[in-house]
């Protein structure tokens, strides 16, 4: 257990709070039970989500570190808080899709559940004001968010994370449908940041296709808390 000191709130987002600490290169990432969907139009609470997302994210970041994926994760410091490296976040959301769901279905008129013949990698600008518009790598260069070398590193890490997590979930009879990643820079190094949780992934049971992620909240499907807890148990009891 670290004796790190929590200092002032640096940023409060929709699902997490970020605190400074007495170490200038480390932050505390605190996960909230608050949930939002559809660009913040839908708001609610998922009881225990903070603890569950902290536990799942910590587990998966540690798992990925074993495969030499550089992540911001340092250690879990309480049920809903983790210590992370302080990074300059690249304001790009990197989405990986293995199976059609969500906005992809409407945009390209593809039925939900259609298995992609090759994983799709998409970039979205992280901007609530602009409603996270889709961009490509050239926008990222032009807007000064990342260099070609940096997007090359990001794409390589994202693809590797997908391969690792796809087989991790498959072994637990789960399908990794899609997920969103954020990256940050520290000097010239790129790290995987933010969270990997049912808020940021779509995960289905392999046999029943039961959804075990935030889609239950988005579409008022019920059993949200139960699904989050079930997913945590299936991920961490291994
Ligand atoms: N290691 C890190 N260093 C600095 N900022 C981070 C780090 N990891 C995540 N963040 C940022 O902290 C915020 C997390 O809170 P969140 O509720 O997800 O915010 P938002 O509503 O902006 O998505 C995000 O803006 C995310 O980009
Ligand atoms: Mg966020």
Coordinates of N, CA and C and ligand atoms in Angstrom, one line a residue:
X1 N 0.9 -1.2 0.0 CA 0.0 0.0 0.0 C 0.9 1.2 0.0
X2 N 0.5 2.2 -0.8 CA 1.4 3.4 -0.9 C 0.9 4.4 0.2
X3 N 1.8 5.2 0.6 CA 1.4 6.3 1.5 C 1.3 7.6 0.8
X4 N 0.8 7.5 -0.4 CA 0.7 8.7 -1.3 C -0.4 9.6 -0.7
X5 N -0.1 10.9 -0.9 CA -1.1 11.9 -0.4 C -2.0 12.4 -1.5
X6 N -3.3 12.4 -1.2 CA -4.2 13.0 -2.2 C -4.2 14.5 -2.1
X7 N -4.0 15.2 -3.2 CA -4.1 16.7 -3.1 C -5.3 17.2 -3.9
X8 N -5.3 18.4 -4.4 CA -6.5 18.9 -5.0 C -7.0 18.3 -6.3
X9 N -8.3 18.5 -6.5 CA -9.0 17.9 -7.7 C -8.4 18.6 -8.9
X10 N -7.9 17.9 -9.8 CA -7.4 18.4 -11.1 C -8.5 18.5 -12.1
X11 N -9.3 17.5 -12.2 CA -10.3 17.5 -13.3 C -11.5 16.6 -12.8
X12 N -12.7 17.0 -13.0 CA -13.8 16.1 -12.8 C -14.5 15.9 -14.1
X13 N -14.5 14.6 -14.6 CA -15.2 14.3 -15.8 C -16.5 13.6 -15.5
X14 N -17.1 12.9 -16.5 CA -18.4 12.3 -16.4 C -18.4 11.1 -15.5
X15 N -17.3 10.3 -15.6 CA -17.2 9.1 -14.9 C -16.1 8.9 -13.8
X16 N -15.2 9.9 -13.8 CA -14.1 9.8 -12.9 C -13.7 11.2 -12.5
X17 N -12.9 11.2 -11.3 CA -12.3 12.4 -10.8 C -10.8 12.2 -10.8
X18 N -10.0 13.2 -11.2 CA -8.6 13.1 -11.2 C -8.0 14.0 -10.2
X19 N -7.2 13.5 -9.3 CA -6.6 14.3 -8.2 C -5.1 14.4 -8.4
X20 N -4.5 15.5 -8.0 CA -3.1 15.7 -7.9 C -2.7 14.9 -6.6
X21 N -1.4 14.6 -6.5 CA -0.9 13.9 -5.3 C 0.4 14.7 -4.9
X22 N 1.0 14.2 -3.8 CA 2.3 14.8 -3.4 C 3.4 14.5 -4.3
X23 N 3.2 13.6 -5.3 CA 4.3 13.3 -6.3 C 3.8 13.9 -7.6
X24 N 4.6 14.8 -8.2 CA 4.2 15.6 -9.3 C 3.9 14.8 -10.6
X25 N 4.5 13.6 -10.6 CA 4.3 12.8 -11.8 C 3.2 11.7 -11.7
X26 N 2.5 11.7 -10.5 CA 1.5 10.7 -10.3 C 0.1 11.3 -10.0
X27 N -0.9 10.7 -10.4 CA -2.3 11.2 -10.2 C -3.1 10.1 -9.5
X28 N -4.2 10.5 -8.9 CA -5.2 9.5 -8.4 C -6.4 9.6 -9.3
X29 N -6.7 8.4 -9.9 CA -7.9 8.4 -10.8 C -9.0 7.7 -9.9
X30 N -10.1 8.4 -9.6 CA -11.2 7.9 -8.8 C -12.4 7.7 -9.7
X31 N -12.9 6.5 -9.6 CA -14.1 6.1 -10.4 C -15.4 6.4 -9.7
X32 N -16.3 7.0 -10.4 CA -17.6 7.4 -9.8 C -18.7 6.4 -10.3
X33 N -19.8 6.4 -9.5 CA -20.9 5.6 -9.9 C -21.8 6.2 -10.9
X34 N -21.5 7.5 -11.2 CA -22.3 8.3 -12.2 C -22.1 7.7 -13.6
X35 N -23.2 7.7 -14.3 CA -23.2 7.1 -15.7 C -23.9 8.1 -16.6
X36 N -23.3 8.3 -17.8 CA -24.0 9.2 -18.8 C -23.9 8.4 -20.1
X37 N -24.9 8.8 -21.0 CA -24.9 8.2 -22.3 C -25.5 9.2 -23.3
X38 N -25.3 8.9 -24.6 CA -25.9 9.7 -25.6 C -25.4 11.2 -25.4
X39 N -24.1 11.3 -25.3 CA -23.5 12.7 -25.3 C -23.9 13.4 -24.0
X40 N -24.2 12.7 -23.0 CA -24.6 13.4 -21.7 C -26.0 13.6 -21.6
X41 N -26.8 13.3 -22.6 CA -28.3 13.5 -22.6 C -29.0 12.7 -21.5
X42 N -28.4 11.4 -21.4 CA -29.0 10.5 -20.4 C -28.0 10.4 -19.2
X43 N -28.6 10.6 -18.0 CA -27.7 10.6 -16.8 C -28.3 9.6 -15.8
X44 N -27.5 9.0 -15.0 CA -27.9 8.1 -14.0 C -26.8 7.7 -13.1
X45 N -27.1 6.7 -12.3 CA -26.2 6.1 -11.4 C -26.2 4.6 -11.5
X46 N -25.1 4.0 -11.5 CA -25.0 2.5 -11.5 C -24.3 2.2 -10.2
X47 N -25.1 1.6 -9.3 CA -24.5 1.4 -7.9 C -23.3 0.4 -8.0
X48 N -22.3 0.8 -7.3 CA -21.0 0.1 -7.3 C -20.2 0.1 -8.5
X49 N -20.6 0.9 -9.5 CA -19.8 1.0 -10.8 C -18.4 1.5 -10.5
X50 N -18.3 2.4 -9.6 CA -16.9 3.0 -9.4 C -15.9 1.9 -9.0
X51 N -16.4 1.1 -8.0 CA -15.5 0.0 -7.5 C -15.3 -1.1 -8.6
X52 N -16.4 -1.4 -9.3 CA -16.2 -2.4 -10.3 C -15.3 -2.0 -11.5
X53 N -15.5 -0.8 -12.0 CA -14.7 -0.3 -13.1 C -13.2 -0.1 -12.6
X54 N -13.0 0.3 -11.4 CA -11.6 0.4 -10.9 C -11.0 -1.0 -10.8
X55 N -11.7 -2.0 -10.3 CA -11.2 -3.4 -10.2 C -10.9 -4.0 -11.6
X56 N -11.9 -3.8 -12.6 CA -11.7 -4.3 -13.9 C -10.5 -3.6 -14.6
X57 N -10.5 -2.3 -14.5 CA -9.4 -1.6 -15.2 C -8.0 -2.0 -14.6
X58 N -7.9 -2.0 -13.3 CA -6.7 -2.4 -12.7 C -6.2 -3.8 -13.2
X59 N -7.2 -4.7 -13.2 CA -6.9 -6.1 -13.6 C -6.4 -6.1 -15.0
X60 N -7.1 -5.4 -15.9 CA -6.8 -5.5 -17.3 C -5.5 -4.7 -17.6
X61 N -5.3 -3.6 -17.0 CA -4.0 -2.9 -17.2 C -2.8 -3.8 -16.8
X62 N -2.9 -4.4 -15.6 CA -1.9 -5.3 -15.1 C -1.7 -6.5 -16.1
X63 N -2.8 -7.0 -16.6 CA -2.7 -8.1 -17.5 C -1.9 -7.7 -18.8
X64 N -2.3 -6.5 -19.3 CA -1.7 -6.0 -20.5 C -0.2 -5.7 -20.3
X65 N 0.2 -5.2 -19.1 CA 1.6 -4.9 -18.8 C 2.4 -6.2 -19.0
X66 N 1.8 -7.3 -18.6 CA 2.5 -8.6 -18.8 C 2.9 -8.9 -20.2
X67 N 2.1 -8.3 -21.1 CA 2.4 -8.4 -22.5 C 3.1 -7.2 -23.1
X68 N 3.8 -6.5 -22.2 CA 4.6 -5.3 -22.6 C 3.8 -4.2 -23.2
X69 N 2.5 -4.0 -22.8 CA 1.8 -2.9 -23.2 C 2.1 -1.8 -22.2
X70 N 2.6 -0.6 -22.6 CA 2.8 0.4 -21.6 C 1.5 1.1 -21.2
X71 N 1.2 1.0 -19.9 CA -0.1 1.7 -19.4 C 0.3 2.7 -18.3
X72 N -0.7 3.5 -18.0 CA -0.5 4.6 -17.0 C -0.7 4.0 -15.6
X73 N -1.2 2.7 -15.5 CA -1.5 2.1 -14.2 C -0.3 1.9 -13.3
X74 N -0.4 2.3 -12.0 CA 0.7 2.0 -11.1 C 0.2 1.1 -10.0
X75 N -0.8 1.4 -9.3 CA -1.4 0.5 -8.3 C -2.8 0.9 -7.9
X76 N -3.5 -0.1 -7.3 CA -4.8 0.2 -6.8 C -4.6 0.7 -5.4
X77 N -5.3 1.8 -5.0 CA -5.0 2.4 -3.7 C -6.3 2.3 -2.8
X78 N -7.4 2.1 -3.4 CA -8.7 1.8 -2.6 C -9.6 1.2 -3.5
X79 N -10.8 0.9 -3.0 CA -11.8 0.2 -3.8 C -12.1 0.9 -5.2
X80 N -12.2 2.2 -5.1 CA -12.5 2.9 -6.3 C -11.5 3.9 -6.8
X81 N -10.2 3.7 -6.3 CA -9.1 4.7 -6.8 C -7.9 3.9 -7.2
X82 N -7.3 4.4 -8.2 CA -6.0 3.9 -8.6 C -5.0 5.0 -8.8
X83 N -3.7 4.6 -8.6 CA -2.6 5.6 -8.8 C -2.2 5.4 -10.2
X84 N -2.0 6.5 -11.0 CA -1.6 6.4 -12.4 C -0.5 7.4 -12.7
X85 N 0.2 7.2 -13.8 CA 1.2 8.2 -14.2 C 0.5 9.4 -14.8
X86 N 1.0 10.6 -14.5 CA 0.4 11.8 -15.0 C 0.9 11.9 -16.5
X87 N -0.1 12.0 -17.4 CA 0.2 12.1 -18.8 C -0.4 13.3 -19.4
X88 N 0.1 13.7 -20.6 CA -0.6 14.7 -21.4 C -1.5 13.8 -22.4
X89 N -2.8 13.9 -22.1 CA -3.7 13.0 -22.8 C -3.8 13.6 -24.3
X90 N -3.8 12.6 -25.2 CA -4.0 13.0 -26.6 C -5.5 13.0 -26.8
X91 N -6.1 14.1 -27.2 CA -7.6 14.2 -27.2 C -8.2 13.4 -28.4
X92 N -7.9 12.2 -28.5 CA -8.4 11.3 -29.6 C -8.9 10.0 -28.9
X93 N -10.1 9.6 -29.2 CA -10.6 8.3 -28.7 C -10.4 7.3 -29.8
X94 N -9.7 6.3 -29.5 CA -9.3 5.2 -30.4 C -10.3 4.0 -30.2
X95 N -11.1 3.7 -31.2 CA -12.1 2.7 -31.1 C -11.7 1.5 -32.0
X96 N -11.8 0.3 -31.4 CA -11.5 -0.9 -32.1 C -12.8 -1.7 -32.1
X97 N -13.2 -2.3 -33.3 CA -14.4 -3.0 -33.4 C -14.2 -4.4 -34.1
X98 N -14.7 -5.4 -33.4 CA -14.6 -6.7 -33.9 C -15.9 -7.2 -34.4
X99 N -17.0 -6.7 -33.8 CA -18.4 -7.1 -34.2 C -19.2 -5.8 -34.3
X100 N -20.1 -5.8 -35.2 CA -20.9 -4.5 -35.4 C -21.8 -4.3 -34.2
X101 N -21.8 -3.0 -33.7 CA -22.7 -2.6 -32.7 C -22.7 -1.1 -32.6
X102 N -23.7 -0.5 -32.0 CA -23.7 0.9 -31.8 C -23.7 1.7 -33.0
X103 N -22.9 2.9 -33.0 CA -23.0 3.8 -34.2 C -22.6 3.2 -35.5
X104 N -21.8 2.2 -35.5 CA -21.4 1.6 -36.7 C -22.6 1.0 -37.5
X105 N -23.5 0.5 -36.8 CA -24.7 -0.2 -37.4 C -25.5 0.8 -38.2
X106 N -25.7 2.0 -37.6 CA -26.5 3.0 -38.3 C -25.7 3.6 -39.4
X107 N -24.4 4.0 -39.2 CA -23.6 4.7 -40.1 C -23.5 3.9 -41.4
X108 N -23.3 2.6 -41.3 CA -23.0 1.8 -42.5 C -24.1 0.8 -42.8
X109 N -25.2 0.9 -42.1 CA -26.3 0.0 -42.3 C -25.9 -1.5 -42.2
X110 N -25.3 -1.8 -41.1 CA -24.9 -3.2 -40.8 C -25.7 -3.7 -39.6
X111 N -26.1 -4.9 -39.7 CA -26.9 -5.5 -38.6 C -26.0 -5.7 -37.3
X112 N -26.5 -5.4 -36.1 CA -25.8 -5.6 -34.9 C -25.4 -7.1 -34.8
X113 N -24.2 -7.4 -34.4 CA -23.8 -8.8 -34.2 C -23.0 -9.3 -35.4
X114 N -23.0 -8.6 -36.5 CA -22.2 -9.0 -37.7 C -20.7 -9.0 -37.4
X115 N -20.1 -10.1 -37.6 CA -18.6 -10.2 -37.2 C -17.8 -9.6 -38.4
X116 N -17.0 -8.7 -38.0 CA -16.1 -8.0 -39.0 C -15.0 -9.0 -39.5
X117 N -14.7 -8.9 -40.8 CA -13.7 -9.8 -41.3 C -12.3 -9.4 -40.9
X118 N -12.2 -8.1 -40.5 CA -10.9 -7.6 -40.0 C -11.3 -6.5 -39.0
X119 N -10.5 -6.4 -37.9 CA -10.9 -5.4 -36.9 C -10.8 -4.0 -37.5
X120 N -11.8 -3.2 -37.1 CA -11.9 -1.8 -37.6 C -11.3 -0.9 -36.5
X121 N -10.4 0.0 -36.9 CA -9.8 1.0 -36.0 C -10.3 2.4 -36.4
X122 N -10.9 3.1 -35.5 CA -11.4 4.4 -35.8 C -10.9 5.4 -34.8
X123 N -10.8 6.7 -35.2 CA -10.4 7.8 -34.3 C -11.6 8.8 -34.2
X124 N -11.8 9.2 -33.0 CA -12.8 10.3 -32.8 C -12.1 11.4 -31.9
X125 N -12.4 12.6 -32.3 CA -11.9 13.8 -31.5 C -12.6 13.8 -30.2
X126 N -11.8 13.8 -29.1 CA -12.4 13.9 -27.7 C -12.9 15.3 -27.5
X127 N -14.1 15.6 -27.8 CA -14.7 17.0 -27.6 C -16.2 16.9 -27.4
X128 N -16.6 17.1 -26.1 CA -18.0 17.1 -25.8 C -18.7 18.1 -26.6
X129 N -18.1 19.3 -26.7 CA -18.7 20.4 -27.4 C -19.0 20.1 -28.9
X130 N -18.2 19.3 -29.5 CA -18.4 19.0 -30.9 C -19.0 17.6 -31.1
X131 N -19.4 17.0 -29.9 CA -20.0 15.6 -29.9 C -19.1 14.5 -30.5
X132 N -17.8 14.6 -30.1 CA -16.8 13.6 -30.5 C -16.8 13.2 -32.0
X133 N -16.6 14.2 -32.9 CA -16.7 13.8 -34.4 C -15.6 12.8 -34.8
X134 N -15.9 11.9 -35.7 CA -15.0 11.0 -36.2 C -13.9 11.8 -37.0
X135 N -12.7 11.4 -36.8 CA -11.6 12.0 -37.6 C -10.7 10.9 -38.1
X136 N -9.6 11.3 -38.9 CA -8.6 10.3 -39.3 C -7.3 10.7 -38.8
X137 N -6.2 10.0 -39.2 CA -4.9 10.3 -38.7 C -4.4 11.7 -39.1
X138 N -4.8 12.1 -40.4 CA -4.4 13.4 -40.9 C -5.0 14.5 -40.1
X139 N -6.2 14.4 -39.6 CA -6.7 15.4 -38.7 C -5.9 15.5 -37.4
X140 N -5.5 14.4 -36.9 CA -4.7 14.4 -35.7 C -3.3 15.1 -35.9
X141 N -2.7 14.9 -37.1 CA -1.4 15.6 -37.4 C -1.7 17.1 -37.6
X142 N -2.8 17.4 -38.4 CA -3.1 18.8 -38.7 C -3.4 19.6 -37.5
X143 N -4.1 19.0 -36.5 CA -4.5 19.7 -35.3 C -3.4 19.7 -34.3
X144 N -2.3 19.0 -34.6 CA -1.2 19.0 -33.6 C -1.4 18.1 -32.4
X145 N -2.3 17.1 -32.6 CA -2.5 16.2 -31.5 C -1.5 15.0 -31.5
X146 N -1.0 14.6 -32.6 CA -0.1 13.5 -32.7 C 0.7 13.5 -34.0
X147 N 1.9 13.0 -33.9 CA 2.7 13.0 -35.1 C 2.5 11.6 -35.8
X148 N 2.9 11.5 -37.1 CA 2.8 10.2 -37.7 C 3.5 9.0 -36.9
X149 N 4.6 9.3 -36.3 CA 5.3 8.3 -35.5 C 4.4 7.9 -34.3
X150 N 3.7 8.9 -33.7 CA 2.9 8.6 -32.6 C 1.6 7.9 -33.0
X151 N 1.0 8.2 -34.1 CA -0.2 7.4 -34.5 C 0.2 6.0 -34.8
X152 N 1.4 5.9 -35.4 CA 1.9 4.5 -35.7 C 2.0 3.7 -34.4
X153 N 2.6 4.3 -33.4 CA 2.7 3.6 -32.1 C 1.3 3.3 -31.5
X154 N 0.4 4.3 -31.6 CA -0.9 4.1 -31.0 C -1.7 3.0 -31.7
X155 N -1.6 3.0 -33.1 CA -2.3 1.9 -33.8 C -1.7 0.5 -33.5
X156 N -0.4 0.5 -33.4 CA 0.2 -0.8 -33.1 C -0.2 -1.3 -31.7
X157 N -0.2 -0.4 -30.7 CA -0.6 -0.7 -29.3 C -2.1 -1.1 -29.3
X158 N -2.9 -0.4 -30.0 CA -4.4 -0.6 -30.0 C -4.6 -2.0 -30.6
X159 N -4.0 -2.3 -31.7 CA -4.2 -3.6 -32.3 C -3.7 -4.8 -31.5
X160 N -2.6 -4.5 -30.8 CA -2.1 -5.6 -29.9 C -3.0 -5.8 -28.7
X161 N -3.5 -4.7 -28.1 CA -4.5 -4.7 -27.0 C -5.7 -5.5 -27.5
X162 N -6.1 -5.3 -28.7 CA -7.3 -6.0 -29.2 C -7.0 -7.5 -29.3
X163 N -5.9 -7.9 -29.8 CA -5.6 -9.3 -29.9 C -5.5 -10.0 -28.6
X164 N -4.8 -9.3 -27.6 CA -4.6 -9.8 -26.3 C -6.0 -10.0 -25.6
X165 N -6.8 -8.9 -25.6 CA -8.1 -8.9 -24.8 C -9.1 -9.8 -25.5
X166 N -9.1 -9.9 -26.8 CA -10.0 -10.8 -27.5 C -9.9 -12.2 -27.1
X167 N -8.6 -12.6 -27.0 CA -8.4 -14.0 -26.6 C -8.6 -14.2 -25.1
X168 N -8.3 -13.2 -24.3 CA -8.6 -13.2 -22.9 C -10.1 -13.4 -22.6
X169 N -10.9 -12.6 -23.3 CA -12.4 -12.7 -23.1 C -12.9 -14.0 -23.7
X170 N -12.4 -14.4 -24.8 CA -12.9 -15.7 -25.5 C -12.7 -16.8 -24.5
X171 N -11.6 -16.9 -23.8 CA -11.3 -18.0 -22.8 C -12.3 -17.9 -21.7
X172 N -13.0 -16.8 -21.5 CA -14.0 -16.7 -20.4 C -15.4 -16.8 -21.0
X173 N -15.5 -17.3 -22.2 CA -16.8 -17.4 -22.9 C -17.5 -16.0 -23.1
X174 N -16.6 -15.0 -23.3 CA -17.1 -13.6 -23.6 C -16.6 -13.2 -24.9
X175 N -17.4 -12.3 -25.6 CA -17.1 -11.7 -26.9 C -16.7 -10.2 -26.6
X176 N -15.5 -9.9 -27.1 CA -15.1 -8.5 -27.0 C -15.6 -7.8 -28.3
X177 N -16.8 -7.2 -28.2 CA -17.4 -6.6 -29.4 C -16.7 -5.4 -29.9
X178 N -16.5 -4.4 -29.0 CA -15.7 -3.2 -29.4 C -15.2 -2.6 -28.1
X179 N -14.3 -1.6 -28.2 CA -13.9 -0.9 -27.1 C -13.2 0.4 -27.5
X180 N -13.1 1.3 -26.5 CA -12.5 2.7 -26.7 C -11.2 2.8 -25.9
X181 N -10.2 3.3 -26.4 CA -8.9 3.5 -25.7 C -8.6 5.0 -25.8
X182 N -7.9 5.5 -24.7 CA -7.2 6.8 -24.7 C -5.8 6.6 -24.5
X183 N -5.0 7.5 -25.1 CA -3.5 7.4 -24.9 C -3.0 8.8 -24.4
X184 N -1.9 8.7 -23.7 CA -1.2 9.9 -23.3 C 0.3 9.9 -23.5
X185 N 0.9 11.0 -23.5 CA 2.3 11.1 -23.7 C 3.0 11.6 -22.5
X186 N 4.2 11.1 -22.3 CA 5.1 11.6 -21.2 C 6.5 11.6 -21.9
X187 N 7.0 12.8 -22.2 CA 8.2 12.9 -23.1 C 7.9 12.3 -24.4
X188 N 8.7 11.4 -24.8 CA 8.5 10.8 -26.1 C 7.7 9.4 -26.0
X189 N 7.4 9.0 -24.8 CA 6.7 7.8 -24.6 C 5.2 7.9 -24.7
X190 N 4.6 6.9 -25.3 CA 3.1 6.8 -25.4 C 2.6 5.7 -24.4
X191 N 1.7 6.1 -23.6 CA 1.1 5.1 -22.7 C -0.4 5.0 -22.9
X192 N -0.9 3.8 -22.7 CA -2.4 3.6 -22.6 C -2.9 4.2 -21.3
X193 N -4.0 5.0 -21.4 CA -4.5 5.7 -20.2 C -5.9 5.4 -20.0
X194 N -6.5 6.3 -19.2 CA -8.0 6.3 -18.9 C -8.4 4.9 -18.2
X195 N -9.3 4.2 -18.8 CA -9.9 3.0 -18.2 C -10.2 2.0 -19.3
X196 N -10.3 0.7 -18.9 CA -10.9 -0.3 -19.7 C -11.9 -1.0 -18.9
X197 N -13.2 -0.8 -19.2 CA -14.3 -1.2 -18.3 C -15.5 -1.4 -19.1
X198 N -16.6 -1.9 -18.5 CA -17.9 -2.0 -19.2 C -18.5 -0.7 -19.6
X199 N -17.9 0.5 -19.1 CA -18.3 1.8 -19.6 C -17.7 2.0 -21.0
X200 N -16.6 1.4 -21.2 CA -15.8 1.8 -22.5 C -15.7 0.6 -23.4
X201 N -16.2 -0.6 -23.1 CA -16.2 -1.8 -23.9 C -17.6 -2.3 -24.1
X202 N -17.8 -3.0 -25.2 CA -19.0 -3.8 -25.4 C -18.6 -5.3 -25.3
X203 N -19.2 -6.0 -24.3 CA -18.8 -7.4 -24.0 C -20.1 -8.2 -23.9
X204 N -20.2 -9.2 -24.7 CA -21.4 -10.1 -24.7 C -21.0 -11.5 -24.2
X205 N -21.9 -12.2 -23.6 CA -21.8 -13.6 -23.4 C -21.7 -14.3 -24.7
X206 N -20.8 -15.3 -24.8 CA -20.5 -15.9 -26.1 C -21.7 -16.7 -26.6
X207 N -22.4 -17.4 -25.7 CA -23.4 -18.3 -26.1 C -24.8 -17.6 -26.3
X208 N -25.1 -16.8 -25.2 CA -26.4 -16.1 -25.2 C -26.5 -14.7 -25.9
X209 N -25.3 -14.2 -26.1 CA -25.1 -12.8 -26.5 C -25.7 -11.8 -25.6
X210 N -25.9 -12.2 -24.3 CA -26.3 -11.2 -23.3 C -25.3 -10.1 -23.1
X211 N -25.8 -8.9 -23.1 CA -24.9 -7.8 -23.0 C -24.5 -7.6 -21.6
X212 N -23.2 -7.4 -21.3 CA -22.6 -7.2 -20.0 C -21.9 -5.9 -19.9
X213 N -22.5 -4.8 -20.4 CA -21.8 -3.5 -20.5 C -22.8 -2.4 -20.5
X214 N -22.3 -1.2 -20.7 CA -23.1 0.1 -20.6 C -24.3 0.1 -21.5
X215 N -24.4 -0.7 -22.5 CA -25.6 -0.7 -23.4 C -26.8 -1.1 -22.6
X216 N -26.7 -1.8 -21.5 CA -27.8 -2.1 -20.6 C -28.4 -0.8 -20.0
X217 N -27.5 0.1 -19.7 CA -27.9 1.4 -19.2 C -28.4 2.3 -20.3
X218 N -27.7 2.3 -21.4 CA -28.1 3.2 -22.6 C -29.5 2.9 -23.0
X219 N -29.9 1.6 -23.1 CA -31.1 1.2 -23.6 C -32.1 0.7 -22.6
X220 N -31.9 1.1 -21.3 CA -32.8 0.7 -20.2 C -33.2 -0.8 -20.2
X221 N -32.2 -1.6 -20.3 CA -32.4 -3.1 -20.4 C -32.6 -3.7 -19.1
X222 N -32.3 -3.0 -18.0 CA -32.4 -3.6 -16.7 C -31.2 -4.4 -16.3
X223 N -31.1 -4.8 -15.0 CA -30.0 -5.7 -14.6 C -28.6 -5.1 -14.8
X224 N -28.5 -3.8 -14.8 CA -27.2 -3.1 -15.1 C -26.2 -3.5 -14.0
X225 N -26.6 -3.3 -12.8 CA -25.6 -3.6 -11.7 C -25.2 -5.0 -11.7
X226 N -26.2 -5.9 -11.9 CA -25.9 -7.3 -11.9 C -24.9 -7.7 -13.0
X227 N -25.2 -7.1 -14.2 CA -24.3 -7.4 -15.3 C -22.9 -6.9 -15.1
X228 N -22.7 -5.7 -14.5 CA -21.4 -5.2 -14.2 C -20.7 -6.1 -13.2
X229 N -21.4 -6.6 -12.1 CA -20.8 -7.4 -11.1 C -20.4 -8.8 -11.7
X230 N -21.3 -9.3 -12.6 CA -21.0 -10.6 -13.2 C -19.8 -10.5 -14.1
X231 N -19.7 -9.4 -14.8 CA -18.5 -9.2 -15.7 C -17.2 -9.1 -14.9
X232 N -17.3 -8.3 -13.8 CA -16.1 -8.3 -12.9 C -15.7 -9.7 -12.4
X233 N -16.7 -10.5 -12.0 CA -16.3 -11.8 -11.5 C -15.8 -12.7 -12.6
X234 N -16.3 -12.6 -13.8 CA -15.8 -13.5 -14.8 C -14.4 -13.0 -15.3
X235 N -14.1 -11.7 -15.2 CA -12.8 -11.3 -15.5 C -11.8 -11.6 -14.5
X236 N -12.1 -11.3 -13.2 CA -11.1 -11.4 -12.2 C -11.0 -12.7 -11.5
X237 N -12.0 -13.6 -11.5 CA -11.9 -14.9 -10.9 C -11.3 -15.9 -11.9
X238 N -10.1 -15.7 -12.2 CA -9.5 -16.6 -13.2 C -8.2 -17.2 -12.8
Ligands
LIG1 N1 -3.0 9.2 -16.8 C1 -3.7 10.3 -17.1 N2 -3.2 11.6 -16.9 C2 -3.9 12.6 -17.2 N3 -5.3 12.6 -17.5 C3 -5.8 11.4 -17.6 C4 -5.1 10.2 -17.4 N4 -5.9 9.1 -17.6 C5 -7.1 9.7 -18.0 N5 -7.1 11.0 -18.0 C6 -8.2 11.9 -18.3 O1 -9.0 12.0 -17.1 C7 -10.3 12.2 -17.4 C8 -11.1 11.0 -16.8 O2 -12.4 11.3 -16.4 P1 -13.7 11.0 -17.3 O3 -14.8 11.0 -16.4 O4 -13.4 9.8 -18.2 O5 -13.7 12.3 -18.2 P2 -14.5 12.7 -19.5 O6 -15.9 13.0 -19.1 O7 -13.7 13.9 -20.0 O8 -14.3 11.5 -20.4 C9 -10.4 12.1 -18.9 O9 -10.6 13.4 -19.5 C10 -9.1 11.4 -19.3 O10 -8.7 11.8 -20.6
LIG2 MG1 -14.1 9.5 -20.1

